[in-house]
Coordinates of C-alpha atoms and ligand atoms in Angstrom, one line a residue:
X312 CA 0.0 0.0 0.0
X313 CA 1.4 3.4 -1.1
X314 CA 1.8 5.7 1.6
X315 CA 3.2 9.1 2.2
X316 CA 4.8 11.1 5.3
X317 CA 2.4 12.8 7.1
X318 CA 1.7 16.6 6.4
X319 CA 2.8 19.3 8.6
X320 CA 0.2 20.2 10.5
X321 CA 0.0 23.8 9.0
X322 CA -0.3 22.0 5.4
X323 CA -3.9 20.5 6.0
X324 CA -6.6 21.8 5.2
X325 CA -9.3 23.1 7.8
X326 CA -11.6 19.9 9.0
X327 CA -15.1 21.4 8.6
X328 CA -16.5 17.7 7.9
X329 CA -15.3 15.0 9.8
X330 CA -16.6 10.8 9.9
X331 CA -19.6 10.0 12.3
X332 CA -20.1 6.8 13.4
X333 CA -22.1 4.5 10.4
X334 CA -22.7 1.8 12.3
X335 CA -26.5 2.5 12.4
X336 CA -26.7 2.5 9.1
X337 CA -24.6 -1.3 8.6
X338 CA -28.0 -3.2 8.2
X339 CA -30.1 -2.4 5.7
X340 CA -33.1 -4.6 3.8
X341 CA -30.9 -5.4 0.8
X342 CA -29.0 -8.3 2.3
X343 CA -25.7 -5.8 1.5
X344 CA -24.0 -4.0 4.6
X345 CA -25.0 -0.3 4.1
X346 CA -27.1 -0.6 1.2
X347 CA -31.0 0.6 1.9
X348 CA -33.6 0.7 -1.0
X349 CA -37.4 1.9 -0.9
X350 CA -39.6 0.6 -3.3
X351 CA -42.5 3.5 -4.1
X352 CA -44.7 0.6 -5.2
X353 CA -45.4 2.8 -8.2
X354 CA -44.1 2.3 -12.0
X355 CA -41.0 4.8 -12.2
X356 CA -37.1 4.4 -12.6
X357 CA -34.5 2.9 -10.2
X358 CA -32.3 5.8 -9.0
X359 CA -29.0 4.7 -7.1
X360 CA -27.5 7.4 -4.9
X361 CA -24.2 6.2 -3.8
X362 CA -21.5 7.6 -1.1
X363 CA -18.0 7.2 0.1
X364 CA -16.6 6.0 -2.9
X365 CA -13.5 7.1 -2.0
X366 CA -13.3 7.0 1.9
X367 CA -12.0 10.7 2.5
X368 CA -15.2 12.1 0.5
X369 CA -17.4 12.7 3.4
X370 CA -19.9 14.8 1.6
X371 CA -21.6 11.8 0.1
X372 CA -22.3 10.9 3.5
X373 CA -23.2 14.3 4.8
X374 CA -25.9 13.2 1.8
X375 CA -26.5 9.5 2.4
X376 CA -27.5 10.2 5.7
X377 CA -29.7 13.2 5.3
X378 CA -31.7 10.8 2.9
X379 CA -32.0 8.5 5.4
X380 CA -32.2 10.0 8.5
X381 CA -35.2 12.3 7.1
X382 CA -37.1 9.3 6.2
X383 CA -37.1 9.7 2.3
X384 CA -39.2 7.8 0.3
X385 CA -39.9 7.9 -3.6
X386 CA -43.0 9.0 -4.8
X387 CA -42.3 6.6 -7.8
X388 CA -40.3 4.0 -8.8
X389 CA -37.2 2.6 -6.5
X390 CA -34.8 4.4 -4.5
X391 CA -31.7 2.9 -3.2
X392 CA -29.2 4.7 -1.1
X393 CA -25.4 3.0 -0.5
X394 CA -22.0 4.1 1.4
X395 CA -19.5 2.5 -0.8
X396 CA -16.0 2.0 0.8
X397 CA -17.2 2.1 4.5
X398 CA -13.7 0.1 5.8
X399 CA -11.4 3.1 3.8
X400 CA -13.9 5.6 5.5
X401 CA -13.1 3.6 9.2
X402 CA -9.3 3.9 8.6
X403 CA -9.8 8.2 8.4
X404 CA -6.7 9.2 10.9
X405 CA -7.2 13.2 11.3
X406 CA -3.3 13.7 10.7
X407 CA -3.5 11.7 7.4
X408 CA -6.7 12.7 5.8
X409 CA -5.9 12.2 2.5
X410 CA -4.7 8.6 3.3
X411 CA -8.7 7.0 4.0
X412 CA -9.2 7.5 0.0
X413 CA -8.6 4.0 -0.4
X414 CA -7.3 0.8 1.2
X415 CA -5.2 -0.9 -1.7
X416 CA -6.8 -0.3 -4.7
X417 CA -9.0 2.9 -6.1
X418 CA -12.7 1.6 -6.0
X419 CA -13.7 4.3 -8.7
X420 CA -11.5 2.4 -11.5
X421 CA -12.1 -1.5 -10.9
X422 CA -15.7 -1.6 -12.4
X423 CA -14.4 -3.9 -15.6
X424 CA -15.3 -7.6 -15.9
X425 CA -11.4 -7.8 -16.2
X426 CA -11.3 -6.7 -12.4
X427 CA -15.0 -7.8 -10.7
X428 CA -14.4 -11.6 -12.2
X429 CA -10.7 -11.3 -12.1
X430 CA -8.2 -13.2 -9.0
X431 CA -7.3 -10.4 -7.3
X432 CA -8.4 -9.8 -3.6
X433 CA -8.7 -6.6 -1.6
X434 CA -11.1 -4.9 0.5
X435 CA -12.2 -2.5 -2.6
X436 CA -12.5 -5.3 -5.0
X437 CA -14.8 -7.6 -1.9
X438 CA -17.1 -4.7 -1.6
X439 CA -17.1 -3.8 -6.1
X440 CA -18.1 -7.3 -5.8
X441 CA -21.0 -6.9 -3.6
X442 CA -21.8 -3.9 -4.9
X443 CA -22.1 -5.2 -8.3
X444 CA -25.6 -6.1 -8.7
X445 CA -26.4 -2.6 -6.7
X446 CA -24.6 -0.7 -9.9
X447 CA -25.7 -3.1 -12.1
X448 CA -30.0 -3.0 -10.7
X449 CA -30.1 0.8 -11.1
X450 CA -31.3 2.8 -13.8
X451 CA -30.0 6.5 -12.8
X452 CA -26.8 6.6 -10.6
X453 CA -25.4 9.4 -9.1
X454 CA -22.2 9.2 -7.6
X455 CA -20.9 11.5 -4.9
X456 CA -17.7 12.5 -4.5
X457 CA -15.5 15.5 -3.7
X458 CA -11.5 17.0 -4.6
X459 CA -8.6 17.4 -2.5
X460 CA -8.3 21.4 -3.7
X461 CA -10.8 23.9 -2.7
X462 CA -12.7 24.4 -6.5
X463 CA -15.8 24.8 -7.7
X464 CA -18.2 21.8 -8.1
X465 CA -18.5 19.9 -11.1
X466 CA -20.2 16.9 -12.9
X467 CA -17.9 14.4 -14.3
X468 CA -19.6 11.4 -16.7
X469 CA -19.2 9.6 -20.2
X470 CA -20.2 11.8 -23.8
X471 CA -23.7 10.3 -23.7
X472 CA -26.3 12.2 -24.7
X473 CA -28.1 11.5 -22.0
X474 CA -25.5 12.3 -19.4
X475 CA -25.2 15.9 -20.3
X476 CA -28.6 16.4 -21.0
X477 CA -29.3 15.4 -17.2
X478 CA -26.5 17.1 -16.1
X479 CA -27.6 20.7 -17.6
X480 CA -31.5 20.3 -16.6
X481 CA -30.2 19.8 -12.9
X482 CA -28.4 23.2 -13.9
X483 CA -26.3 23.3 -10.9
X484 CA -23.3 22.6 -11.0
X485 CA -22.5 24.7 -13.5
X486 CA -19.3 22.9 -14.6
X487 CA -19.1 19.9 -16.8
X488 CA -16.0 17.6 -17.5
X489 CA -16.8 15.2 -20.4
X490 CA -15.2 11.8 -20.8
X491 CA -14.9 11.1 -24.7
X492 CA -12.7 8.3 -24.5
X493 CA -13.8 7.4 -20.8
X494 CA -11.2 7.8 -17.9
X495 CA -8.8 6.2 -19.7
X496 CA -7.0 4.8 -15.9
X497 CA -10.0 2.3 -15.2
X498 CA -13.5 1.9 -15.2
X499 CA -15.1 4.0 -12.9
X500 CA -19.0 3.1 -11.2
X501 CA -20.7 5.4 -13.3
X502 CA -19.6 3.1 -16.3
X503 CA -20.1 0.1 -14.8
X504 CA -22.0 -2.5 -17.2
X505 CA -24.8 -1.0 -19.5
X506 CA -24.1 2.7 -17.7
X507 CA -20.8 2.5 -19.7
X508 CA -22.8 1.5 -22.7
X509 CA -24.0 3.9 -26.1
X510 CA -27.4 2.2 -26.2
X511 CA -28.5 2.4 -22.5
X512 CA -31.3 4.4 -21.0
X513 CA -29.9 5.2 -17.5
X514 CA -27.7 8.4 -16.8
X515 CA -24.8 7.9 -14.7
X516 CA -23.5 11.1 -13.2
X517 CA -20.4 12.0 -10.8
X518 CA -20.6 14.7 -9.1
X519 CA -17.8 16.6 -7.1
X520 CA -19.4 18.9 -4.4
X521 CA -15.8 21.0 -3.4
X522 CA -13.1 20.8 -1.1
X523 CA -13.5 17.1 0.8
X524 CA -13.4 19.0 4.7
X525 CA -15.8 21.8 3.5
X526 CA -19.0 21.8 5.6
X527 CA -20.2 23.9 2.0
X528 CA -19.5 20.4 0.4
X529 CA -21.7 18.5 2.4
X530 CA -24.8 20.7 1.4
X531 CA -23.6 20.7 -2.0
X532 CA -24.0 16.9 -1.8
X533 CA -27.2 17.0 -0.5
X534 CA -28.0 19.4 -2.7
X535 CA -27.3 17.9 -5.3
X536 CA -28.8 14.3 -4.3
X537 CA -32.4 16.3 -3.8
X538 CA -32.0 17.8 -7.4
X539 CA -31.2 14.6 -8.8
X540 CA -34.1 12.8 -7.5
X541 CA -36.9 15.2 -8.4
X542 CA -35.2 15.2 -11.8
X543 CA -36.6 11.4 -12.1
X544 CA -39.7 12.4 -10.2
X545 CA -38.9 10.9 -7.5
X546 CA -39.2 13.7 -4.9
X547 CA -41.0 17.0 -5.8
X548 CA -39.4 19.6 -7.4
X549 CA -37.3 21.6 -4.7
X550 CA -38.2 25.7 -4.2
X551 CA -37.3 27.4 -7.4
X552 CA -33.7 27.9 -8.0
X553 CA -32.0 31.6 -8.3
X554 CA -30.4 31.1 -12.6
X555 CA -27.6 29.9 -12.5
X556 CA -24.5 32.8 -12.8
X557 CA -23.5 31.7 -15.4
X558 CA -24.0 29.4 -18.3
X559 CA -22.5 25.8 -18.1
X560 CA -19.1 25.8 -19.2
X561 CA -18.2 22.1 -20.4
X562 CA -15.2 20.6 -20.6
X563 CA -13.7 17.4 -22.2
X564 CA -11.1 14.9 -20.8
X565 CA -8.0 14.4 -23.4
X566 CA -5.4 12.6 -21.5
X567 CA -5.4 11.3 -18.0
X568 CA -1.6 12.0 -16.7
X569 CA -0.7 8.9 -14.3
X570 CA 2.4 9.5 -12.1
X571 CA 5.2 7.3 -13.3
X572 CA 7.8 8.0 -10.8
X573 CA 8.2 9.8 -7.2
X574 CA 10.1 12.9 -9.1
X575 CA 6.8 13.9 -10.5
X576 CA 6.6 17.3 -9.7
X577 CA 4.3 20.4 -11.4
X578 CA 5.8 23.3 -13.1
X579 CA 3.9 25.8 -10.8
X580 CA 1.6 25.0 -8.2
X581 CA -2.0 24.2 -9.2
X582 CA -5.5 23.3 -7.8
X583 CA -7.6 23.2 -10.9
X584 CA -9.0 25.2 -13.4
X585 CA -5.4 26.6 -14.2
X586 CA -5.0 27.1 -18.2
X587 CA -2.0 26.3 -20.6
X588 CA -0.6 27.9 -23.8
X589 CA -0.5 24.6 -26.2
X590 CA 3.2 23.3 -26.0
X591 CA 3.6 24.8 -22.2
X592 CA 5.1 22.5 -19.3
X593 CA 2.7 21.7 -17.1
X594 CA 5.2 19.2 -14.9
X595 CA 7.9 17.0 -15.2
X596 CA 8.2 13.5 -13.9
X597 CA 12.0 12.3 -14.3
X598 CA 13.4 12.5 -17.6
X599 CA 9.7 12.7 -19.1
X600 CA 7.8 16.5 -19.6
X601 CA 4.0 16.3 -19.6
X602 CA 2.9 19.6 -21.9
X603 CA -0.1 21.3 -23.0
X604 CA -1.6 19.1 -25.6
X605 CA -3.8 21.9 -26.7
X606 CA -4.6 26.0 -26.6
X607 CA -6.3 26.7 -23.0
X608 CA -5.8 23.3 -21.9
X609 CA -7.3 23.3 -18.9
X610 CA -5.9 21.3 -15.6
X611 CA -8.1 19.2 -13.7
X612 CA -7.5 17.7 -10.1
X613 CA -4.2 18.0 -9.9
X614 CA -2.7 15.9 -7.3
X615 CA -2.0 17.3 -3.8
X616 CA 0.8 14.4 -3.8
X617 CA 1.7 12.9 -6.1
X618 CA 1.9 9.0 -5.6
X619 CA 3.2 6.3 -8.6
X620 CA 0.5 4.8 -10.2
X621 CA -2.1 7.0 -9.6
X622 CA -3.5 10.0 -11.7
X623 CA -1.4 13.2 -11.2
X624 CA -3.6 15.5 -13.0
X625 CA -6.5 15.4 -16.2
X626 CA -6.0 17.4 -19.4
X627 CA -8.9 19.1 -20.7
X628 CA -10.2 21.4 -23.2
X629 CA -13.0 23.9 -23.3
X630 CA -15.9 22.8 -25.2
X631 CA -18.6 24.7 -26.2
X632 CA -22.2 25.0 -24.5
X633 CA -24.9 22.5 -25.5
Ligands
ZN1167 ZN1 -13.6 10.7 -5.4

């Protein structure tokens, strides 16, 4: 398991959201630790709201459990509300906060056949494997996540139609990042199956609510879970939203930079959103430069350290507004 020194104190962030204790919420009537679903008894989709993904993302939580401990229940079709990688979440260690992402692998990028059926063993790939017929069962998924750098929130998912037509009904956020050629590092849980398919109905959204300690990025997640669900109908439509700022501004993905050695280091320091002359350095890692592929290539969660094997940063290019 990779694992870096401890920050200096005066290097971590402020810890506006911290872990509660889940343990009330380890049983619930799927058969699956931490897995509830409510059944409206009425014809209407299957919406999948899932948290904790990554361990250290606490807003999906923040939303899980507002769902939950307000008594939700769909006035069509089939909700079902998960906490994904509960054990990672368990191993959260206040002067490590980055660490509880994971255990030992990234259980955002094993949703292949190639990993579920594969020999492997860890705690991600026991859980993906439980999880699988969760993903698999749901028609609409949302799935809630956060960044290590305080940016604005955005929706991440594959250039279906459907996706970004979802995406810019909800309205907010306001920020889309577009995945032509997928993730190109793994399959994520939005593509899991027939989500990661052309031809399928369902839309299969990601969405990072801010700055993972941010008590802002809990109510963005909950936010955000409320808006999703009325968009399938199955809550009512929240109060009328203030118009957006702005219009959407929509990114696509063009390269996923994965760190190939412990000298990976950026040119300047970044937390997102930065933008690059086509041809500029935007870090080195050894003897190799990683450069703008493009004019206003635009940086995307840019690693806060960079570890081998995992992404160091995404390389994206403005694309113009549906
Ligand atoms: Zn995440």
């Amino acid at each position: 398991m990779p694992h870096h020194p401890a920050m200096t104190v005066s290097s971590l962030p402020p810890m506006e959201l911290l872990p509660r204790d889940l343990s009330s919420y380890r049983r619930g009537n799927t058969g699956i630790d931490y897995v509830h679903r409510f059944d409206s008894g009425r014809p209407g989709p299957h919406v999948l709201i899932n948290a904790l993904t990554h361990g250290n993302e606490f807003c999906g939580m923040v939303a899980a459990c507002h769902l939950l401990d307000t008594g939700v229940r769909p006035l069509c079709g089939t909700l079902t509300v998960s906490f994904a990688n509960v054990a990672a979440y368990e191993s959260f260690e206040p002067e490590r906060p980055f660490d509880s992402r994971q255990l030992v692998h990234n259980l955002n990028r094993v949703w292949s056949p190639a990993w579920l059926d594969g020999a492997e063993d860890s705690p991600e790939l026991r859980r993906a494997r439980e999880l699988r017929p969760v993903v698999a069962a749901a028609d609409h998924v949302l799935d809630i996540h956060s960044t290590s750098q305080d940016v604005p929130p955005f929706w991440v998912y594959p250039a279906f139609a459907r996706n970004g037509a979802a995406a810019l009904a909800i309205g907010e956020p306001a920020v889309h990042l577009v995945m032509p050629q997928g993730l190109g590092s793994g399959t994520p849980l939005i593509q899991h199956g027939a989500h990661g398919e052309p031809g399928h109905h369902g839309v299969a959204l990601v969405v990072e609510c801010g700055q993972h300690f941010q008590a802002a990025t809990g109510r963005r997640a909950v936010r955000a879970a409320l808006d999703f669900l009325a968009h399938f109908g199955l809550l009512p439509r929240p109060e009328p939203q203030p118009a957006p700022a702005a219009p959407a501004r929509r990114y696509e993905l063009l390269q996923t930079v994965v760190v190939q050695t412990p000298a990976f280091a950026f040119a300047r320091p970044l937390v997102g959103f930065e933008t690059f002359d086509a041809g500029e350095l935007i870090a080195t890692d050894g003897t190799l430069e990683i450069r703008a592929p493009c004019a206003d290539c635009t940086v995307l969660m840019p690693t806060r350290q960079p570890i081998v094997g995992r992404e160091g940063v995404y390389l994206a290019r403005p694309i113009d507004s549906a």
